[in-house]
Short mmCIF file of C-alpha atoms and ligand atoms in Angstrom, two decimals:
data_model
loop_
_atom_site.label_atom_id
_atom_site.label_comp_id
_atom_site.label_asym_id
_atom_site.label_seq_id
_atom_site.Cartn_x
_atom_site.Cartn_y
_atom_site.Cartn_z
CA MET A 240 78.37 109.10 130.03
CA THR A 241 76.46 106.07 128.78
CA PRO A 242 78.41 103.60 126.67
CA PRO A 243 76.68 102.71 123.41
CA LEU A 244 74.71 99.54 123.20
CA ASP A 245 76.89 96.63 122.23
CA LEU A 246 75.83 95.41 118.84
CA ALA A 247 75.39 91.73 118.25
CA PRO A 248 78.60 90.46 116.69
CA SER A 249 78.55 88.95 113.22
CA ALA A 250 78.55 85.21 112.88
CA PRO A 251 81.94 83.87 114.02
CA GLY A 252 84.86 83.86 111.65
CA ALA A 253 83.87 86.83 109.48
CA PRO A 254 81.01 85.52 107.35
CA ARG A 255 81.19 85.46 103.60
CA ARG A 256 79.72 83.52 100.76
CA GLU A 257 80.62 79.87 100.94
CA LYS A 258 81.42 79.48 97.28
CA SER A 259 83.74 81.82 95.46
CA SER A 260 81.81 84.19 93.26
CA GLY A 261 83.85 83.52 90.15
CA GLY A 262 84.11 87.30 89.72
CA VAL A 263 87.32 89.10 88.76
CA LYS A 264 90.00 88.44 91.38
CA PHE A 265 91.11 91.11 93.82
CA TYR A 266 94.24 90.57 95.92
CA LEU A 267 94.94 93.04 98.70
CA THR A 268 97.50 92.98 101.46
CA THR A 269 98.45 94.77 104.65
CA PRO A 270 102.04 94.88 105.86
CA LEU A 271 103.15 92.01 108.03
CA TYR A 272 103.27 93.42 111.52
CA TYR A 273 106.47 93.09 113.45
CA VAL A 274 105.80 91.11 116.62
CA ASN A 275 108.29 92.74 118.97
CA SER A 276 105.43 94.60 120.65
CA LYS A 277 101.66 94.48 120.91
CA PRO A 278 99.37 95.98 118.24
CA HIS A 279 98.36 99.64 118.53
CA ILE A 280 96.05 102.06 116.78
CA GLY A 281 98.29 102.36 113.71
CA HIS A 282 97.99 98.63 112.98
CA SER A 283 94.23 98.86 113.53
CA TYR A 284 93.94 101.67 111.01
CA THR A 285 95.65 99.74 108.22
CA ASN A 286 93.60 96.61 108.78
CA ILE A 287 90.27 98.41 109.17
CA ALA A 288 90.89 100.22 105.88
CA ALA A 289 91.89 96.99 104.16
CA ASP A 290 88.83 95.26 105.58
CA ALA A 291 86.47 97.97 104.30
CA LEU A 292 87.96 97.64 100.84
CA ALA A 293 87.83 93.82 100.89
CA ARG A 294 84.18 93.80 101.97
CA PHE A 295 83.24 96.39 99.37
CA ARG A 296 84.89 94.29 96.65
CA ARG A 297 83.00 91.21 97.82
CA LEU A 298 79.71 93.11 97.48
CA GLU A 299 80.84 93.98 93.96
CA ASP A 300 80.97 90.24 93.39
CA ARG A 301 84.75 90.14 93.10
CA GLU A 302 86.70 87.11 94.29
CA VAL A 303 88.86 88.50 97.08
CA LEU A 304 92.09 87.39 98.71
CA PHE A 305 92.73 89.61 101.73
CA LEU A 306 96.10 88.87 103.31
CA THR A 307 97.54 90.01 106.62
CA GLY A 308 100.01 88.42 109.01
CA THR A 309 103.06 88.79 111.20
CA ASP A 310 106.75 89.40 110.58
CA GLU A 311 108.59 87.27 113.11
CA HIS A 312 112.32 87.16 112.46
CA GLY A 313 115.20 89.50 113.17
CA GLN A 314 117.18 90.94 115.98
CA LYS A 315 114.44 92.98 117.63
CA VAL A 316 112.20 89.93 118.01
CA ASP A 317 115.14 87.89 119.23
CA LYS A 318 115.86 90.50 121.90
CA ALA A 319 112.23 90.96 122.89
CA ALA A 320 111.97 87.17 123.33
CA VAL A 321 115.03 87.13 125.59
CA GLN A 322 113.55 89.95 127.64
CA ALA A 323 110.29 88.03 127.97
CA GLY A 324 112.25 84.95 129.07
CA ARG A 325 111.08 82.94 126.08
CA VAL A 326 112.64 81.20 123.10
CA PRO A 327 111.83 83.16 119.92
CA LYS A 328 109.34 80.65 118.48
CA GLU A 329 107.32 80.53 121.71
CA PHE A 330 107.40 84.30 121.94
CA THR A 331 106.23 84.82 118.35
CA ASP A 332 103.45 82.23 118.74
CA GLN A 333 102.08 84.29 121.58
CA MET A 334 102.55 87.71 119.95
CA SER A 335 101.07 86.54 116.69
CA LEU A 336 97.95 85.52 118.62
CA SER A 337 97.60 89.00 120.09
CA PHE A 338 97.28 90.32 116.53
CA LYS A 339 94.74 87.65 115.62
CA ASP A 340 92.73 88.52 118.73
CA LEU A 341 92.66 92.18 117.80
CA TRP A 342 91.51 91.38 114.26
CA LYS A 343 88.66 89.39 115.74
CA THR A 344 87.71 92.30 117.99
CA LEU A 345 87.81 94.70 115.05
CA ASN A 346 85.83 92.38 112.77
CA ILE A 347 88.63 92.02 110.21
CA SER A 348 87.58 89.55 107.51
CA TYR A 349 91.01 88.47 106.28
CA ASP A 350 91.20 85.39 104.09
CA ASP A 351 94.74 84.40 104.97
CA PHE A 352 97.08 85.13 107.86
CA ILE A 353 100.70 84.43 107.05
CA ARG A 354 103.52 84.12 109.55
CA THR A 355 107.08 84.40 108.30
CA THR A 356 108.01 81.41 110.47
CA GLU A 357 105.75 79.11 108.41
CA THR A 358 107.26 76.50 106.12
CA ARG A 359 105.38 77.79 103.05
CA HIS A 360 107.07 81.16 103.52
CA LYS A 361 110.53 79.74 104.18
CA ASN A 362 110.28 77.70 100.98
CA SER A 363 109.42 80.80 98.95
CA VAL A 364 112.29 82.76 100.46
CA CYS A 365 114.72 79.96 99.53
CA ARG A 366 113.36 79.94 95.99
CA VAL A 367 113.95 83.69 95.74
CA TRP A 368 117.59 83.29 96.82
CA ILE A 369 118.16 80.60 94.22
CA GLU A 370 116.45 82.50 91.39
CA LEU A 371 118.40 85.67 92.12
CA GLN A 372 121.65 83.76 92.17
CA LYS A 373 120.82 82.16 88.81
CA LYS A 374 120.23 85.63 87.39
CA GLY A 375 123.58 86.81 88.71
CA ASP A 376 121.97 89.43 90.94
CA ILE A 377 123.58 88.26 94.19
CA TYR A 378 127.23 88.57 95.19
CA THR A 379 129.24 88.28 98.40
CA ALA A 380 131.40 91.01 99.83
CA THR A 381 133.05 91.94 103.04
CA TYR A 382 131.11 94.69 104.59
CA LYS A 383 132.78 97.26 106.73
CA GLY A 384 130.49 99.86 108.10
CA TYR A 385 128.23 101.23 110.78
CA TYR A 386 125.17 99.34 111.90
CA CYS A 387 122.21 100.32 114.07
CA THR A 388 121.16 97.24 116.04
CA PRO A 389 117.73 98.48 117.23
CA CYS A 390 116.77 99.54 113.68
CA GLU A 391 118.54 96.60 112.04
CA THR A 392 119.93 98.80 109.31
CA PHE A 393 123.33 99.75 108.04
CA LEU A 394 124.08 103.43 107.73
CA THR A 395 124.86 104.44 104.16
CA ASP A 396 128.37 105.67 103.35
CA GLU A 397 126.87 109.09 102.79
CA MET A 398 125.32 109.22 106.26
CA VAL A 399 128.64 108.27 107.83
CA ARG A 400 130.58 110.75 105.68
CA GLN A 401 128.32 113.63 106.72
CA GLN A 402 128.63 112.83 110.41
CA VAL A 403 132.40 112.43 110.20
CA ALA A 404 132.63 115.73 108.33
CA ALA A 405 130.58 117.40 111.05
CA GLY A 406 132.91 115.95 113.69
CA GLN A 407 130.07 114.04 115.37
CA ALA A 408 129.92 110.58 116.92
CA ILE A 409 128.31 108.18 114.43
CA VAL A 410 124.64 107.75 115.30
CA CYS A 411 121.67 106.17 113.56
CA PRO A 412 119.80 108.87 111.60
CA ASP A 413 116.44 107.28 112.51
CA CYS A 414 116.67 106.55 116.22
CA LYS A 415 119.71 108.71 117.08
CA ARG A 416 121.32 105.89 119.05
CA PRO A 417 125.07 105.19 118.62
CA ALA A 418 125.85 103.00 115.61
CA GLU A 419 128.31 100.10 115.92
CA ALA A 420 131.31 99.71 113.62
CA ILE A 421 131.29 96.17 112.24
CA GLU A 422 133.06 94.12 109.61
CA GLU A 423 131.57 90.95 108.18
CA SER A 424 131.05 88.92 105.04
CA ASN A 425 127.55 89.12 103.58
CA PHE A 426 125.40 88.60 100.52
CA PHE A 427 124.30 91.60 98.48
CA PHE A 428 121.45 92.06 96.03
CA LYS A 429 122.20 94.28 93.02
CA LEU A 430 119.66 96.99 93.71
CA SER A 431 121.76 99.68 92.03
CA LYS A 432 121.62 97.89 88.67
CA TYR A 433 117.88 98.59 88.42
CA GLN A 434 117.69 102.22 89.52
CA GLY A 435 117.11 103.59 86.02
CA TRP A 436 114.48 100.98 85.28
CA LEU A 437 112.55 101.74 88.49
CA THR A 438 112.71 105.51 88.03
CA GLU A 439 111.19 105.12 84.59
CA ARG A 440 108.45 102.79 85.91
CA ILE A 441 107.42 105.29 88.58
CA GLU A 442 107.59 108.20 86.13
CA LYS A 443 105.39 106.39 83.63
CA GLY A 444 103.11 104.77 86.20
CA ASP A 445 102.35 102.15 83.56
CA GLU A 446 102.67 99.02 85.68
CA MET A 447 102.58 100.23 89.24
CA CYS A 448 100.87 103.24 90.74
CA ILE A 449 101.85 104.90 94.03
CA LEU A 450 99.22 106.87 95.93
CA PRO A 451 98.78 109.49 97.26
CA GLN A 452 100.51 111.48 94.53
CA THR A 453 102.71 113.24 97.11
CA ARG A 454 104.22 109.87 98.07
CA ARG A 455 104.93 109.04 94.45
CA ASN A 456 106.71 112.36 94.04
CA GLU A 457 108.66 111.73 97.22
CA MET A 458 109.94 108.41 95.85
CA LEU A 459 110.82 109.95 92.49
CA GLY A 460 112.66 112.76 94.23
CA PHE A 461 114.59 110.24 96.29
CA LEU A 462 115.57 108.23 93.21
CA ARG A 463 116.67 111.31 91.29
CA VAL A 464 118.88 112.66 94.07
CA ASN A 465 120.36 109.48 95.54
CA LYS A 466 122.36 106.67 94.06
CA LEU A 467 120.91 103.36 95.23
CA GLU A 468 123.39 101.15 97.03
CA ASP A 469 123.19 97.39 96.75
CA LEU A 470 121.11 95.82 99.49
CA CYS A 471 122.75 93.61 102.10
CA ILE A 472 120.32 90.68 102.29
CA SER A 473 121.99 88.42 104.84
CA ARG A 474 123.11 88.46 108.44
CA PRO A 475 125.88 86.24 109.81
CA LYS A 476 124.43 83.52 112.00
CA ASN A 477 127.01 84.09 114.71
CA ARG A 478 125.50 87.54 115.24
CA LEU A 479 121.86 86.60 114.67
CA ALA A 480 120.54 83.05 114.41
CA TRP A 481 116.80 83.89 114.40
CA GLY A 482 116.07 84.04 110.70
CA ILE A 483 115.59 82.00 107.54
CA GLU A 484 118.81 80.26 106.61
CA SER A 485 120.18 81.17 103.20
CA PRO A 486 120.23 78.20 100.81
CA LEU A 487 123.60 79.55 99.63
CA SER A 488 125.36 79.49 103.01
CA THR A 489 124.80 77.71 106.30
CA GLU A 490 126.62 80.62 107.96
CA HIS A 491 123.96 83.19 107.05
CA VAL A 492 120.30 83.96 107.63
CA THR A 493 118.10 86.22 105.48
CA TYR A 494 117.85 89.91 106.35
CA VAL A 495 114.46 90.38 108.03
CA TRP A 496 113.12 93.03 105.64
CA PHE A 497 114.05 90.98 102.61
CA ASP A 498 112.36 87.97 104.18
CA ALA A 499 109.22 89.91 105.12
CA LEU A 500 108.50 91.49 101.73
CA ILE A 501 108.49 88.07 100.09
CA ASN A 502 105.34 87.15 102.07
CA TYR A 503 103.19 88.84 99.44
CA ILE A 504 104.18 86.19 96.91
CA SER A 505 104.71 83.27 99.27
CA ALA A 506 101.12 83.55 100.52
CA CYS A 507 99.75 82.96 97.04
CA GLY A 508 102.04 80.09 96.19
CA TYR A 509 105.32 81.42 94.78
CA GLY A 510 107.93 78.69 94.67
CA ASP A 511 105.43 76.03 95.72
CA ASP A 512 105.36 73.36 93.03
CA LYS A 513 102.17 71.94 94.49
CA ALA A 514 100.30 75.26 94.30
CA GLY A 515 99.31 74.73 90.67
CA ASP A 516 97.80 77.85 89.10
CA ARG A 517 97.29 79.57 92.42
CA PHE A 518 100.18 81.97 91.98
CA LYS A 519 99.24 82.74 88.39
CA LYS A 520 95.68 83.40 89.50
CA TRP A 521 96.43 85.89 92.29
CA TRP A 522 99.68 87.64 91.38
CA PRO A 523 100.17 90.58 90.86
CA ALA A 524 98.57 92.08 93.96
CA ASP A 525 95.89 94.66 93.22
CA VAL A 526 96.87 96.79 96.19
CA HIS A 527 99.44 96.82 98.98
CA ILE A 528 98.16 99.05 101.79
CA ILE A 529 101.02 100.30 103.97
CA GLY A 530 101.92 103.08 106.39
CA LYS A 531 104.01 105.89 104.95
CA ASP A 532 106.99 104.95 107.16
CA ILE A 533 107.64 101.80 105.12
CA LEU A 534 107.12 103.29 101.68
CA ARG A 535 110.74 103.03 100.59
CA HIS A 536 110.84 99.29 101.25
CA HIS A 537 107.67 98.80 99.21
CA ALA A 538 108.19 101.30 96.42
CA ILE A 539 111.92 100.72 95.85
CA TYR A 540 113.24 97.39 97.16
CA TRP A 541 110.11 95.39 96.43
CA PRO A 542 109.47 96.30 92.77
CA ILE A 543 113.17 95.86 91.97
CA LEU A 544 113.19 92.45 93.61
CA LEU A 545 110.07 91.41 91.68
CA HIS A 546 111.53 92.64 88.42
CA ALA A 547 114.78 90.76 89.05
CA LEU A 548 112.68 87.62 89.60
CA GLY A 549 110.85 88.24 86.33
CA LEU A 550 107.54 88.86 88.12
CA LYS A 551 104.90 91.55 87.60
CA LEU A 552 104.68 94.58 89.86
CA PRO A 553 101.81 95.26 92.27
CA LYS A 554 99.20 97.46 90.61
CA LEU A 555 98.89 99.93 93.46
CA ILE A 556 100.86 100.82 96.56
CA PHE A 557 98.88 103.06 98.89
CA ALA A 558 100.75 104.69 101.79
CA HIS A 559 98.41 106.01 104.46
CA GLY A 560 99.17 108.64 107.11
CA TRP A 561 99.58 108.42 110.85
CA TRP A 562 97.29 109.14 113.75
CA VAL A 563 98.78 111.68 116.06
CA GLN A 564 97.85 112.74 119.51
CA GLY A 565 99.38 115.87 120.88
CA GLY A 566 101.35 116.26 117.66
CA GLN A 567 103.46 113.09 117.93
CA LYS A 568 103.23 109.85 116.01
CA MET A 569 101.43 107.24 118.07
CA SER A 570 103.66 104.24 118.37
CA LYS A 571 105.01 101.99 121.06
CA SER A 572 108.47 103.51 121.04
CA LEU A 573 107.06 106.93 121.92
CA GLY A 574 105.00 105.50 124.75
CA ASN A 575 101.70 107.22 123.92
CA VAL A 576 99.78 104.32 122.51
CA THR A 577 96.03 104.52 122.54
CA ASP A 578 94.88 100.97 123.05
CA PRO A 579 92.36 99.99 120.34
CA VAL A 580 90.80 97.35 122.60
CA GLU A 581 90.02 100.00 125.22
CA ILE A 582 88.48 102.29 122.61
CA VAL A 583 86.28 99.48 121.31
CA ARG A 584 85.23 98.52 124.82
CA HIS A 585 84.08 102.09 125.46
CA TYR A 586 82.60 103.10 122.14
CA GLY A 587 81.90 99.93 120.17
CA VAL A 588 83.81 98.52 117.22
CA ASP A 589 81.78 100.22 114.49
CA SER A 590 82.15 103.69 116.02
CA PHE A 591 85.92 103.17 116.05
CA ARG A 592 85.98 101.91 112.45
CA TYR A 593 83.70 104.74 111.33
CA PHE A 594 85.76 107.38 113.08
CA LEU A 595 89.09 106.27 111.62
CA LEU A 596 87.77 106.08 108.06
CA SER A 597 85.59 109.21 108.06
CA GLU A 598 87.57 111.69 110.13
CA THR A 599 90.57 112.12 107.84
CA PRO A 600 91.19 111.43 104.14
CA PHE A 601 93.09 108.16 103.84
CA GLY A 602 96.67 109.13 103.03
CA GLU A 603 96.76 112.17 105.30
CA ASP A 604 97.63 112.36 108.98
CA GLY A 605 94.80 112.53 111.48
CA THR A 606 94.44 113.64 115.07
CA PHE A 607 92.85 111.14 117.39
CA SER A 608 90.87 112.33 120.37
CA GLU A 609 87.99 110.99 122.40
CA GLU A 610 86.13 114.29 121.99
CA ALA A 611 86.30 114.08 118.20
CA LEU A 612 85.12 110.46 118.29
CA ILE A 613 82.14 111.31 120.51
CA SER A 614 81.24 114.26 118.33
CA ARG A 615 81.23 112.10 115.16
CA PHE A 616 79.24 109.46 116.99
CA ASN A 617 76.54 111.86 118.11
CA THR A 618 76.27 113.74 114.83
CA ASP A 619 76.65 111.13 112.12
CA LEU A 620 75.70 107.89 113.82
CA ALA A 621 73.12 108.87 116.46
CA ASN A 622 71.47 111.87 114.78
CA ASP A 623 71.69 111.05 111.09
CA LEU A 624 71.74 107.28 110.59
CA GLY A 625 70.34 106.10 113.93
CA ASN A 626 67.40 108.50 113.85
CA LEU A 627 66.54 107.77 110.24
CA LEU A 628 66.29 104.08 111.02
CA HIS A 629 64.45 104.45 114.29
CA ARG A 630 61.82 106.95 113.23
CA THR A 631 61.18 105.26 109.88
CA LEU A 632 60.55 101.91 111.53
CA THR A 633 58.47 103.56 114.25
CA MET A 634 56.25 105.12 111.57
CA CYS A 635 56.00 101.85 109.68
CA GLU A 636 54.77 100.16 112.85
CA LYS A 637 52.42 102.97 113.78
CA TYR A 638 50.83 103.48 110.36
CA PHE A 639 51.03 100.01 108.83
CA GLY A 640 51.44 97.63 111.76
CA GLY A 641 55.04 96.97 110.71
CA GLU A 642 54.01 95.67 107.25
CA ILE A 643 55.85 97.35 104.38
CA PRO A 644 53.12 98.04 101.79
CA ALA A 645 53.57 96.02 98.58
CA GLY A 646 53.27 97.35 95.03
CA VAL A 647 54.40 100.86 96.00
CA SER A 648 58.16 100.95 95.65
CA LYS A 649 58.47 101.09 91.88
CA LYS A 650 56.03 103.96 91.46
CA SER A 651 57.39 106.19 94.22
CA GLY A 652 60.29 108.20 95.52
CA SER A 653 61.64 110.05 92.48
CA VAL A 654 64.45 112.07 94.12
CA LEU A 655 65.48 109.42 96.60
CA ARG A 656 65.18 106.82 93.90
CA ASN A 657 67.75 108.53 91.67
CA HIS A 658 70.04 108.99 94.61
CA VAL A 659 69.84 105.31 95.58
CA ASN A 660 70.40 104.11 92.02
CA VAL A 661 73.54 106.20 91.50
CA LEU A 662 75.00 105.44 94.92
CA VAL A 663 77.13 102.43 93.99
CA PRO A 664 78.30 103.90 90.65
CA VAL A 665 79.48 106.92 92.65
CA LEU A 666 81.15 104.82 95.35
CA VAL A 667 83.11 102.52 93.04
CA PRO A 668 85.61 105.07 91.67
CA LEU A 669 86.11 106.48 95.17
CA MET A 670 86.84 103.03 96.59
CA ASN A 671 89.18 102.38 93.65
CA LYS A 672 91.40 105.17 94.95
CA LEU A 673 90.79 104.28 98.62
CA ALA A 674 88.96 107.55 99.25
CA PHE A 675 87.07 106.13 102.23
CA SER A 676 86.07 109.44 103.81
CA GLU A 677 84.63 110.68 100.51
CA ALA A 678 82.74 107.43 100.02
CA LEU A 679 81.24 107.76 103.49
CA SER A 680 80.16 111.33 102.88
CA GLU A 681 78.38 110.17 99.71
CA ILE A 682 76.46 107.61 101.76
CA TRP A 683 75.69 110.27 104.35
CA SER A 684 74.37 112.66 101.75
CA LEU A 685 71.74 110.02 100.90
CA ILE A 686 70.93 109.51 104.58
CA ASN A 687 70.54 113.25 105.11
CA GLU A 688 68.39 113.62 102.03
CA ALA A 689 66.08 110.95 103.42
CA ASN A 690 65.88 112.77 106.75
CA LYS A 691 64.98 115.96 104.90
CA PHE A 692 62.38 114.04 102.87
CA ILE A 693 60.63 113.07 106.12
CA GLU A 694 60.45 116.71 107.19
CA THR A 695 59.16 118.02 103.86
CA SER A 696 56.60 115.27 103.30
CA ALA A 697 55.30 115.40 106.92
CA PRO A 698 53.91 111.85 107.14
CA TRP A 699 52.25 112.66 110.49
CA THR A 700 50.00 115.18 108.69
CA LEU A 701 49.18 112.71 105.92
CA SER A 702 48.21 110.21 108.59
CA LYS A 703 45.91 112.68 110.35
CA GLN A 704 44.29 113.51 107.02
CA GLY A 705 43.78 109.81 106.30
CA LYS A 706 45.81 110.00 103.06
CA THR A 707 46.99 106.39 103.22
CA GLU A 708 48.14 106.06 99.60
CA GLU A 709 50.34 109.15 99.91
CA LEU A 710 51.61 107.95 103.25
CA LYS A 711 52.74 104.68 101.66
CA LYS A 712 54.73 106.70 99.12
CA VAL A 713 56.66 108.27 101.97
CA ILE A 714 57.36 105.18 104.06
CA VAL A 715 58.32 102.72 101.30
CA PRO A 716 60.98 104.99 99.72
CA LEU A 717 62.52 105.42 103.16
CA MET A 718 62.76 101.63 103.43
CA GLU A 719 64.56 101.53 100.09
CA VAL A 720 67.03 104.16 101.33
CA LEU A 721 67.65 102.23 104.54
CA LYS A 722 68.29 99.04 102.62
CA ALA A 723 70.80 100.81 100.35
CA ALA A 724 72.39 102.45 103.38
CA ALA A 725 72.69 99.13 105.24
CA GLN A 726 74.42 97.52 102.30
CA SER A 727 76.77 100.39 101.54
CA VAL A 728 77.81 101.05 105.16
CA TRP A 729 78.44 97.34 105.76
CA PRO A 730 82.03 97.39 104.43
CA PHE A 731 82.81 100.18 106.91
CA MET A 732 80.58 99.07 109.79
CA PRO A 733 79.68 95.40 109.36
CA ASN A 734 77.67 95.02 112.58
CA THR A 735 75.65 98.14 111.85
CA GLY A 736 74.88 97.10 108.28
CA GLU A 737 73.72 93.69 109.45
CA ALA A 738 71.66 95.16 112.32
CA ILE A 739 69.79 97.54 109.99
CA TRP A 740 69.32 94.72 107.51
CA GLY A 741 67.80 92.59 110.26
CA GLN A 742 65.48 95.36 111.46
CA LEU A 743 64.25 95.79 107.88
CA GLY A 744 63.23 92.14 108.08
CA ILE A 745 65.40 91.04 105.13
CA LYS A 746 65.92 87.29 105.19
CA GLU A 747 68.88 86.97 102.78
CA LYS A 748 72.31 87.31 104.37
CA LEU A 749 73.77 90.73 103.68
CA TRP A 750 77.24 89.38 102.87
CA GLU A 751 75.67 87.05 100.32
CA THR A 752 73.80 89.86 98.57
CA PRO A 753 76.00 91.65 96.03
CA PHE A 754 75.18 95.16 94.83
CA LYS A 755 72.62 95.24 92.03
CA LYS A 756 72.70 97.60 89.09
CA ASP A 757 69.39 99.16 90.08
CA MET A 758 69.10 99.01 93.82
CA TRP A 759 65.65 100.53 93.99
CA GLY A 760 62.63 98.25 94.09
CA PHE A 761 63.74 95.74 96.71
CA PHE A 762 60.50 96.21 98.68
CA GLU A 763 58.17 96.04 95.67
CA LYS A 764 56.77 92.84 97.15
CA GLY A 765 56.48 94.42 100.59
CA GLY A 766 57.96 93.02 103.78
CA LYS A 767 57.75 93.08 107.54
CA VAL A 768 60.03 95.14 109.75
CA SER A 769 61.27 94.08 113.15
CA LYS A 770 62.31 97.18 115.00
CA GLY A 771 65.03 96.85 117.62
CA ALA A 772 66.57 99.15 120.19
CA PRO A 773 68.21 102.32 118.81
CA LEU A 774 71.61 101.39 117.35
CA PHE A 775 73.42 104.51 118.49
CA PRO A 776 72.03 106.06 121.66
CA ARG A 777 73.58 109.50 122.06
CA ILE A 778 76.65 109.70 124.26
CA GLU A 779 76.03 112.33 126.91
CA VAL A 780 79.24 113.92 128.09
CA GLU A 781 79.06 115.31 131.60
CA LYS A 782 79.95 118.96 131.76
CA LYS A 783 82.87 119.68 134.04
ZN1 ZN B 117 118.43 103.22 114.75
#
């Protein structure tokens, strides 16, 4: 098996336009990743999807704030640090870097990376405590109940009641480990008070939308059947010191989930008196991209907390599915992690990005396998896109010495021309609902039409017959298609987009060239190609 040619990486630090475009703002976030273990394929999936959306929005001339980061407090981190023989801060510094390294490897163009141990975040969390207390939405109570230490959650009364009724030992419903009986004084947030309000919001979908629809229905079902209990938002320091101290008590730190959710507002300046209009400019978020396992925190706790603070709700919460291998969720705790760095080393970063976003509709579960990745690579990347580029440029060199004929574009290519001009208008609504696989198949339908156009117009025959004018009307339209393809695949495969762009001899930077209303006609003034090595040499799999 030959590994694919390594593409030249983009300019360091994820290139983008130097000045903000002044276009309509777009604020998107990923979850903050918990640093108790190293990043795996699930984290990669979320950030690759977010990156594709962020880059697409930038090409639409939107002003983008793309936020990711790390969640660094809580018992699990505290324990992992002890096991690693480190103090928590040292441990989280190191783990946080392993996420940053992966984002570099995967070409993730985030604008801000927030760590919950940063001062800006701690200040916001304190402001939230104080605001909620002013509103009368926080109270203290002695809590007697069962607690799962690994999951850092209390069991609900209902969970305990069911297990007692069944005569079982009390275990955590998530991890099945024994739960501890504890009694302590804590702060509670009045979640229950807002249940009716939230149910109505989700039913109406007027302020906040949850996608896919099945996830929205799941949340509504949950709210209709269960009575929300108030949320315990503190932990006693004597049990856990690694957290953000509550401004209301020196004996308590903030519950890690409560702390983590607040990052979405702390990153854009909530509670920072020096931030000026920054918060007003960016909030509410346009989309929170999350995995389906943390939907309840985002679709129930978070909107209620925002509402209690008098803030707007995020416009969209999108919960994506999981990648499974052998039918089990891939995560560290199950010990079947597929290391994203290894995959990239073998197959290249763009093949990995392309596979994850094209193989399965975003929102559904997918099955990851090397065979499936190789098959996509050979079919879509090597055969369809790679061949279109390589043979078009080869013909341009052979027939026109690499010069793209001028004055031809605007009077040629009727079918391809329509297809190119409607491409972005077709992609926009798909990207609005994060339908990445559908967007990619739209781009591929253009690529395949261009490949068919080569077959039906048989440029080699035109060349033999000396029909130069007709030959120009075959080659130039193909250049227009390749330019449109380079630009529209760039959000998904940045290196590939830039490599095609370079081979087409385009001098402007791709990331500084927003989509135009009519894409066709770029090569009206001609140009000069500079053909490179094939981008996607086929992967030959040895037969066993
Ligand atoms: Zn548990």
